[in-house]
Amino acid sequence: MQRLFSFLTGFSLFMSTAGSTPLFAQTGSASAGATFQNPLPVEFGDPYVLRDKHGKYYMYGTGGAKNGFAAYSSDDLVHWQSEGQVYYASNANGWSDSTAAWDGAYWAPEVYEYKDRYYMFYSAQWKHNPTRELENFRIGVAVADRPTGPFTDLNNKPVFDPGYPVIDANVLFDKDGKIYLYYSRCCYKHPVESEVATWAKQQGWYDSIEESWVYGVALQPDFSGVIGEPVLQLRPPVKMDDKQAEWESRSVTSKEVNRRWTEGSVAFRKGDTYYMMYSSNYFGGRNYAVGYATAKSPLGPYTKAANNPVLEKNEEKGGTVTGTGHNSITWSPDGKEMLCVYHARTTGTGDQRVVFIDRMKIGKNGKLTVEGPTTTPQAVPGKKR
């Protein structure tokens, strides 16, 4: 985790005269027709890309910093430069426990520009832990005047306490001015009855199957808390004949682990339809994959898409990529191309999660597709293909 960059085959690493480290994933010149190639030389899990009001891109993610979060910046989504650590858990209002399991579990930061300031939502281990839970994750929010920080927690406590561990915060700013927080209730101590659980027990594999579910709740305008009670948005299928059950249960059916995840949600609106992308299966395994669901209101009910999963491993098709998941969404510099930013692994990177960027589309019929995972040269975002 200390080493930010891998010297990956096919990439070049250049040192600037100022001593900073720009990272290149480009295989052509900067002119029209230039290409780039996945994976990017950035060792992040759960990557999130912010495009600020000046058109500059900033990437945040899990890893690359001790007791906090690091960031990178780019003008074109291809050349990335390290901005160093931008959030430290030891800030004046820090509420987390850096000595807890997973080194405090500083995971999945997302940064939003709002009223000329920058707000980072993230998850970490809460130091208030009277029952000594192994997974005591909560969601916090920190603020800065610049996208590169330093970020300081708004309060010396999490945004709210639902009474169970939560991760993977995602925020939707709706056009009516309301703000919604989405998150994943962890699998921890959450066994759920289902036909998949019954099947796994009959195999003699697991006594129970724990699940994580995605919830949504309205946020206070100043992010000081939530409004009302959380509403269940997405969960794994109960029935084995559900069309989503096969791909969402692979971590169990491959005997990888006794958990089924629904996490890493990202919500956005297109026209009158709300889309929620989400990740299923074990984030540390080969079967991590992405699907989506749609609704007519921000808090659902959401209906999962028939063409799920829209992003998954390609090794069974002769590729080298596994563990595709926890994505965010951004747009090309010219605003014409929608892009999926996610982490994955390759045969070359091993267990290390690295960042991919691939194009995605929503057709006239509302069908969402992701053109990935790719590892061959493709046109730079916003350039002719």
Coordinates of C-alpha atoms in Angstrom, one line a residue:
M1 CA 0.0 0.0 0.0
Q2 CA 3.0 2.3 0.5
R3 CA 4.0 2.0 -3.2
L4 CA 1.7 4.1 -5.3
F5 CA 2.7 3.0 -8.7
S6 CA 3.7 -0.2 -10.5
F7 CA 6.1 -0.3 -13.3
L8 CA 3.6 -2.0 -15.5
T9 CA 4.4 -3.4 -18.9
G10 CA 3.4 -1.1 -21.7
F11 CA 3.6 2.1 -19.6
S12 CA 6.2 4.8 -19.3
L13 CA 7.1 6.6 -16.1
F14 CA 8.5 10.1 -16.4
M15 CA 9.9 12.5 -13.8
S16 CA 9.2 16.2 -14.2
T17 CA 11.8 18.8 -13.5
A18 CA 9.7 19.9 -10.5
G19 CA 10.0 16.5 -8.9
S20 CA 6.4 15.5 -9.2
T21 CA 5.4 12.3 -10.9
P22 CA 3.2 12.4 -14.0
L23 CA 1.8 9.0 -15.0
F24 CA 1.2 8.2 -18.6
A25 CA -1.1 5.5 -20.1
Q26 CA -0.9 7.0 -23.6
T27 CA 0.5 5.0 -26.5
G28 CA 0.4 7.8 -29.1
S29 CA 0.9 11.5 -29.4
A30 CA -1.4 14.1 -27.9
S31 CA -2.8 14.9 -31.3
A32 CA -6.0 13.5 -32.8
G33 CA -5.7 9.8 -33.1
A34 CA -3.8 9.4 -29.9
T35 CA -4.6 6.3 -27.9
F36 CA -4.4 5.0 -24.3
Q37 CA -4.4 1.6 -22.8
N38 CA -5.8 -0.1 -19.7
P39 CA -4.9 -0.6 -17.0
L40 CA -3.8 2.9 -15.9
P41 CA -0.6 2.8 -13.8
V42 CA -2.5 3.8 -10.7
E43 CA -2.9 1.3 -7.8
F44 CA -6.3 2.2 -6.5
G45 CA -9.4 0.3 -5.5
D46 CA -12.8 1.9 -5.6
P47 CA -11.7 4.7 -7.9
Y48 CA -13.8 7.9 -8.0
V49 CA -13.3 10.7 -10.5
L50 CA -14.4 14.3 -9.9
R51 CA -14.4 16.8 -12.7
D52 CA -14.3 20.3 -11.2
K53 CA -15.8 23.5 -12.5
H54 CA -12.6 24.3 -14.3
G55 CA -12.7 21.1 -16.2
K56 CA -9.8 19.4 -14.4
Y57 CA -10.1 15.8 -13.2
Y58 CA -9.3 14.5 -9.8
M59 CA -9.2 10.8 -8.9
Y60 CA -9.6 9.4 -5.4
G61 CA -9.6 5.8 -4.2
T62 CA -8.8 3.2 -1.6
G63 CA -5.1 2.7 -1.0
G64 CA -2.0 4.8 -1.7
A65 CA -2.1 6.6 1.7
K66 CA -1.6 5.8 5.4
N67 CA -4.6 6.5 7.6
G68 CA -6.3 8.5 4.9
F69 CA -6.6 9.1 1.2
A70 CA -4.5 10.2 -1.8
A71 CA -5.4 11.9 -5.0
Y72 CA -4.3 12.3 -8.6
S73 CA -5.1 15.0 -11.1
S74 CA -5.4 15.1 -14.9
D75 CA -6.5 17.3 -17.7
D76 CA -7.5 14.6 -20.1
L77 CA -8.1 11.3 -18.1
V78 CA -4.9 9.9 -19.6
H79 CA -2.0 11.7 -18.0
W80 CA -2.3 11.5 -14.2
Q81 CA -0.1 13.2 -11.7
S82 CA 0.1 12.4 -8.0
E83 CA -1.2 15.1 -5.6
G84 CA -0.1 13.2 -2.5
Q85 CA -2.2 12.6 0.5
V86 CA -5.2 14.9 0.8
Y87 CA -7.0 13.5 3.8
Y88 CA -5.5 12.5 7.2
A89 CA -7.5 10.7 9.8
S90 CA -5.6 12.7 12.5
N91 CA -7.3 16.0 11.5
A92 CA -8.9 18.1 14.2
N93 CA -12.3 16.4 13.9
G94 CA -11.1 12.9 13.2
W95 CA -13.6 10.3 14.5
S96 CA -12.0 7.0 13.2
D97 CA -9.8 4.4 14.7
S98 CA -6.6 3.9 12.7
T99 CA -5.5 1.0 15.0
A100 CA -8.6 -1.0 14.1
A101 CA -8.7 -3.9 11.6
W102 CA -7.6 -3.2 8.1
D103 CA -5.6 -0.2 9.4
G104 CA -8.8 1.7 10.1
A105 CA -10.4 0.7 6.8
Y106 CA -10.2 4.0 5.0
W107 CA -12.2 3.0 2.0
A108 CA -14.0 4.3 -1.1
P109 CA -13.7 8.1 -0.9
E110 CA -15.9 10.2 -3.2
V111 CA -15.5 14.0 -3.5
Y112 CA -18.3 16.4 -4.6
E113 CA -18.0 20.1 -5.5
Y114 CA -20.9 21.8 -3.7
K115 CA -21.3 25.6 -3.1
D116 CA -17.7 26.3 -4.0
R117 CA -16.3 23.8 -1.5
Y118 CA -15.3 20.1 -1.8
Y119 CA -16.9 17.4 0.3
M120 CA -15.3 14.0 0.7
F121 CA -17.6 11.1 1.8
Y122 CA -15.8 8.0 2.9
S123 CA -16.0 5.0 5.2
A124 CA -13.7 4.0 8.1
Q125 CA -13.7 2.2 11.4
W126 CA -15.5 4.2 14.1
K127 CA -13.5 4.6 17.4
H128 CA -16.8 4.4 19.4
N129 CA -17.0 0.6 19.6
P130 CA -18.2 -0.6 23.0
T131 CA -19.0 -4.1 21.9
R132 CA -15.6 -4.5 20.1
E133 CA -17.0 -5.3 16.7
L134 CA -14.5 -6.4 14.1
E135 CA -16.4 -4.5 11.4
N136 CA -17.5 -1.1 12.9
F137 CA -17.5 0.9 9.7
R138 CA -19.4 4.2 9.4
I139 CA -19.6 7.0 6.9
G140 CA -17.9 10.4 7.4
V141 CA -17.8 13.6 5.5
A142 CA -14.8 16.0 5.3
V143 CA -14.5 19.4 3.6
A144 CA -11.8 21.4 1.9
D145 CA -11.4 24.5 -0.1
R146 CA -9.6 22.7 -2.9
P147 CA -10.0 19.3 -4.5
T148 CA -6.4 18.5 -3.3
G149 CA -7.3 19.2 0.4
P150 CA -6.4 19.2 3.1
F151 CA -9.8 17.8 4.0
T152 CA -11.1 18.2 7.6
D153 CA -14.0 16.2 9.0
L154 CA -17.1 18.3 9.3
N155 CA -17.9 16.8 12.7
N156 CA -16.1 14.6 15.2
K157 CA -18.5 11.7 14.5
P158 CA -20.0 9.9 11.5
V159 CA -22.8 11.3 9.4
F160 CA -25.2 9.0 11.2
D161 CA -25.3 5.7 13.0
P162 CA -27.8 3.1 11.6
G163 CA -26.8 0.5 14.2
Y164 CA -24.9 -1.7 11.8
P165 CA -21.6 -1.3 9.8
V166 CA -21.9 0.6 6.5
I167 CA -19.5 1.4 3.7
D168 CA -19.4 2.8 0.1
A169 CA -21.1 6.2 0.4
N170 CA -22.5 7.7 -2.8
V171 CA -24.3 11.0 -3.1
L172 CA -27.0 12.1 -5.6
F173 CA -27.8 15.8 -6.0
D174 CA -31.2 15.8 -7.5
K175 CA -32.5 18.5 -9.8
D176 CA -35.1 19.6 -7.2
G177 CA -32.4 20.5 -4.7
K178 CA -32.7 17.4 -2.5
I179 CA -29.7 15.3 -1.7
Y180 CA -29.6 11.6 -1.2
L181 CA -27.0 9.3 0.4
Y182 CA -26.6 5.7 -0.7
Y183 CA -24.6 3.2 1.1
S184 CA -24.1 -0.6 1.6
R185 CA -25.0 -2.3 4.8
C186 CA -22.1 -4.8 5.4
C187 CA -22.4 -8.6 5.3
Y188 CA -21.0 -8.7 8.8
K189 CA -23.5 -10.5 11.2
H190 CA -26.2 -10.2 8.6
P191 CA -27.2 -13.8 7.7
V192 CA -30.1 -14.0 5.2
E193 CA -32.4 -16.9 4.3
S194 CA -32.5 -17.6 0.6
E195 CA -32.6 -20.5 -1.8
V196 CA -28.9 -20.0 -2.4
A197 CA -28.2 -20.2 1.3
T198 CA -30.2 -23.4 1.6
W199 CA -28.4 -24.9 -1.4
A200 CA -25.0 -24.0 0.1
K201 CA -25.9 -25.6 3.4
Q202 CA -27.1 -28.7 1.6
Q203 CA -23.7 -28.9 -0.1
G204 CA -22.1 -28.9 3.3
W205 CA -20.2 -25.7 2.5
Y206 CA -21.6 -23.1 4.8
D207 CA -24.1 -23.0 7.6
S208 CA -25.3 -19.5 6.6
I209 CA -24.8 -16.9 3.9
E210 CA -24.3 -13.2 5.0
E211 CA -25.4 -10.5 2.6
S212 CA -24.8 -6.7 2.1
W213 CA -27.7 -4.6 0.9
V214 CA -27.8 -1.1 -0.6
Y215 CA -29.9 1.6 1.2
G216 CA -30.7 5.2 0.4
V217 CA -31.7 8.1 2.7
A218 CA -32.2 11.8 2.3
L219 CA -29.3 14.0 3.5
Q220 CA -29.5 17.2 5.5
P221 CA -28.5 20.2 3.2
D222 CA -25.4 20.8 5.4
F223 CA -24.5 17.1 5.5
S224 CA -24.9 17.1 9.3
G225 CA -27.2 14.1 9.3
V226 CA -29.9 12.3 7.5
I227 CA -33.6 12.9 7.1
G228 CA -36.0 10.1 7.8
E229 CA -35.3 6.4 7.8
P230 CA -33.1 4.6 5.3
V231 CA -34.9 2.7 2.5
L232 CA -33.8 -0.6 1.0
Q233 CA -32.8 -0.2 -2.6
L234 CA -31.0 -3.4 -3.7
R235 CA -30.3 -6.8 -2.3
P236 CA -29.2 -10.2 -3.7
P237 CA -31.9 -12.4 -5.2
V238 CA -33.8 -14.7 -2.9
K239 CA -34.8 -17.3 -5.5
M240 CA -32.3 -19.3 -7.5
D241 CA -34.4 -19.0 -10.7
D242 CA -34.1 -15.2 -10.5
K243 CA -32.2 -14.1 -13.6
Q244 CA -29.8 -12.1 -11.4
A245 CA -29.1 -15.0 -9.1
E246 CA -26.4 -16.7 -11.1
W247 CA -24.0 -13.8 -11.5
E248 CA -24.7 -12.3 -8.1
S249 CA -24.0 -15.6 -6.3
R250 CA -20.7 -16.6 -7.9
S251 CA -18.7 -16.0 -4.7
V252 CA -20.9 -18.6 -3.0
T253 CA -21.4 -21.1 -5.8
S254 CA -17.6 -21.1 -6.5
K255 CA -17.1 -21.9 -2.8
E256 CA -15.1 -18.7 -2.5
V257 CA -16.8 -17.3 0.6
N258 CA -20.1 -17.4 2.5
R259 CA -21.1 -13.9 1.6
R260 CA -23.2 -12.2 -1.2
W261 CA -22.5 -8.6 -1.7
T262 CA -24.5 -5.7 -3.1
E263 CA -22.2 -2.7 -2.8
G264 CA -20.3 0.1 -4.5
S265 CA -23.5 1.8 -5.7
V266 CA -23.4 4.9 -8.0
A267 CA -26.6 6.7 -8.7
F268 CA -27.4 9.2 -11.5
R269 CA -30.3 10.5 -13.4
K270 CA -30.9 10.5 -17.2
G271 CA -34.1 12.1 -18.3
D272 CA -36.9 10.8 -16.0
T273 CA -35.0 7.7 -15.1
Y274 CA -32.7 7.1 -12.1
Y275 CA -29.9 4.6 -12.7
M276 CA -28.1 2.8 -9.9
M277 CA -25.0 0.8 -10.8
Y278 CA -23.7 -1.7 -8.2
S279 CA -21.1 -4.4 -7.6
S280 CA -21.6 -8.0 -6.6
N281 CA -19.4 -10.8 -5.3
Y282 CA -16.2 -10.7 -3.3
F283 CA -14.2 -7.6 -4.0
G284 CA -10.9 -9.5 -3.5
G285 CA -11.9 -12.3 -5.8
R286 CA -12.1 -13.0 -9.6
N287 CA -15.9 -12.8 -9.8
Y288 CA -16.5 -9.2 -8.8
A289 CA -18.8 -7.7 -11.4
V290 CA -21.1 -4.7 -12.1
G291 CA -24.8 -4.5 -12.8
Y292 CA -27.4 -1.8 -12.8
A293 CA -31.0 -1.1 -11.9
T294 CA -33.5 1.7 -12.8
A295 CA -36.3 3.6 -11.0
K296 CA -38.6 6.5 -11.4
S297 CA -37.7 8.1 -8.1
P298 CA -34.4 8.5 -6.2
L299 CA -35.4 6.1 -3.5
G300 CA -36.9 3.5 -5.8
P301 CA -38.2 0.9 -6.1
Y302 CA -35.3 -0.1 -8.4
T303 CA -35.6 -2.9 -11.0
K304 CA -32.5 -4.7 -12.0
A305 CA -31.7 -4.8 -15.7
A306 CA -32.1 -7.8 -17.9
N307 CA -28.6 -7.4 -19.5
N308 CA -26.7 -7.7 -16.2
P309 CA -23.9 -8.0 -15.6
V310 CA -22.6 -5.1 -17.7
L311 CA -19.0 -5.5 -16.6
E312 CA -17.3 -8.7 -15.6
K313 CA -14.0 -10.7 -16.0
N314 CA -13.0 -11.7 -19.5
E315 CA -10.5 -14.5 -18.8
E316 CA -13.0 -17.1 -19.9
K317 CA -13.1 -15.3 -23.3
G318 CA -9.3 -15.3 -23.7
G319 CA -8.7 -12.1 -21.8
T320 CA -6.5 -11.3 -18.8
V321 CA -8.9 -9.3 -16.6
T322 CA -10.7 -10.3 -13.4
G323 CA -12.3 -8.6 -10.4
T324 CA -14.0 -5.8 -12.3
G325 CA -16.0 -3.6 -10.0
H326 CA -16.8 -0.6 -7.7
N327 CA -17.1 1.9 -10.5
S328 CA -17.7 5.6 -10.8
I329 CA -18.9 7.7 -13.8
T330 CA -17.3 10.7 -15.5
W331 CA -17.4 12.4 -18.9
S332 CA -14.8 13.1 -21.6
P333 CA -13.3 16.6 -21.8
D334 CA -15.7 17.5 -24.7
G335 CA -18.6 16.2 -22.7
K336 CA -19.7 13.8 -25.4
E337 CA -18.6 10.4 -24.0
M338 CA -19.8 8.8 -20.8
L339 CA -17.0 6.8 -19.1
C340 CA -16.9 4.0 -16.6
V341 CA -14.0 4.2 -14.1
Y342 CA -13.4 1.0 -12.1
H343 CA -10.8 -1.2 -10.6
A344 CA -9.8 -4.7 -11.7
R345 CA -6.8 -7.1 -11.7
T346 CA -4.9 -8.6 -14.6
T347 CA -2.5 -11.5 -14.9
G348 CA 0.3 -8.9 -14.9
T349 CA -0.8 -7.0 -11.8
G350 CA -1.7 -10.0 -9.7
D351 CA -3.7 -9.3 -6.6
Q352 CA -3.1 -5.5 -6.9
R353 CA -6.1 -3.5 -7.9
V354 CA -5.5 -1.1 -10.7
V355 CA -7.7 1.5 -12.5
F356 CA -9.5 1.0 -15.8
I357 CA -11.4 3.6 -17.8
D358 CA -13.8 2.4 -20.5
R359 CA -16.6 3.9 -22.5
M360 CA -20.2 3.3 -21.5
K361 CA -23.5 4.2 -23.2
I362 CA -27.2 4.4 -22.6
G363 CA -29.2 3.6 -25.6
K364 CA -32.5 5.2 -26.7
N365 CA -34.3 2.2 -25.1
G366 CA -32.6 3.1 -21.8
K367 CA -30.2 0.1 -21.9
L368 CA -26.9 0.7 -20.3
T369 CA -23.8 -1.0 -21.6
V370 CA -20.0 -0.8 -20.7
E371 CA -17.5 -1.3 -23.5
G372 CA -15.0 -3.2 -21.3
P373 CA -12.9 -4.5 -19.8
T374 CA -10.4 -3.5 -22.5
T375 CA -6.6 -3.9 -22.5
T376 CA -5.9 -3.0 -26.1
P377 CA -5.2 0.6 -27.3
Q378 CA -8.3 2.8 -27.6
A379 CA -8.9 6.4 -28.6
V380 CA -8.3 9.0 -25.9
P381 CA -11.6 10.1 -24.4
G382 CA -13.1 12.9 -26.5
K383 CA -11.0 12.1 -29.6
K384 CA -12.2 10.5 -32.8
R385 CA -12.4 6.7 -32.6

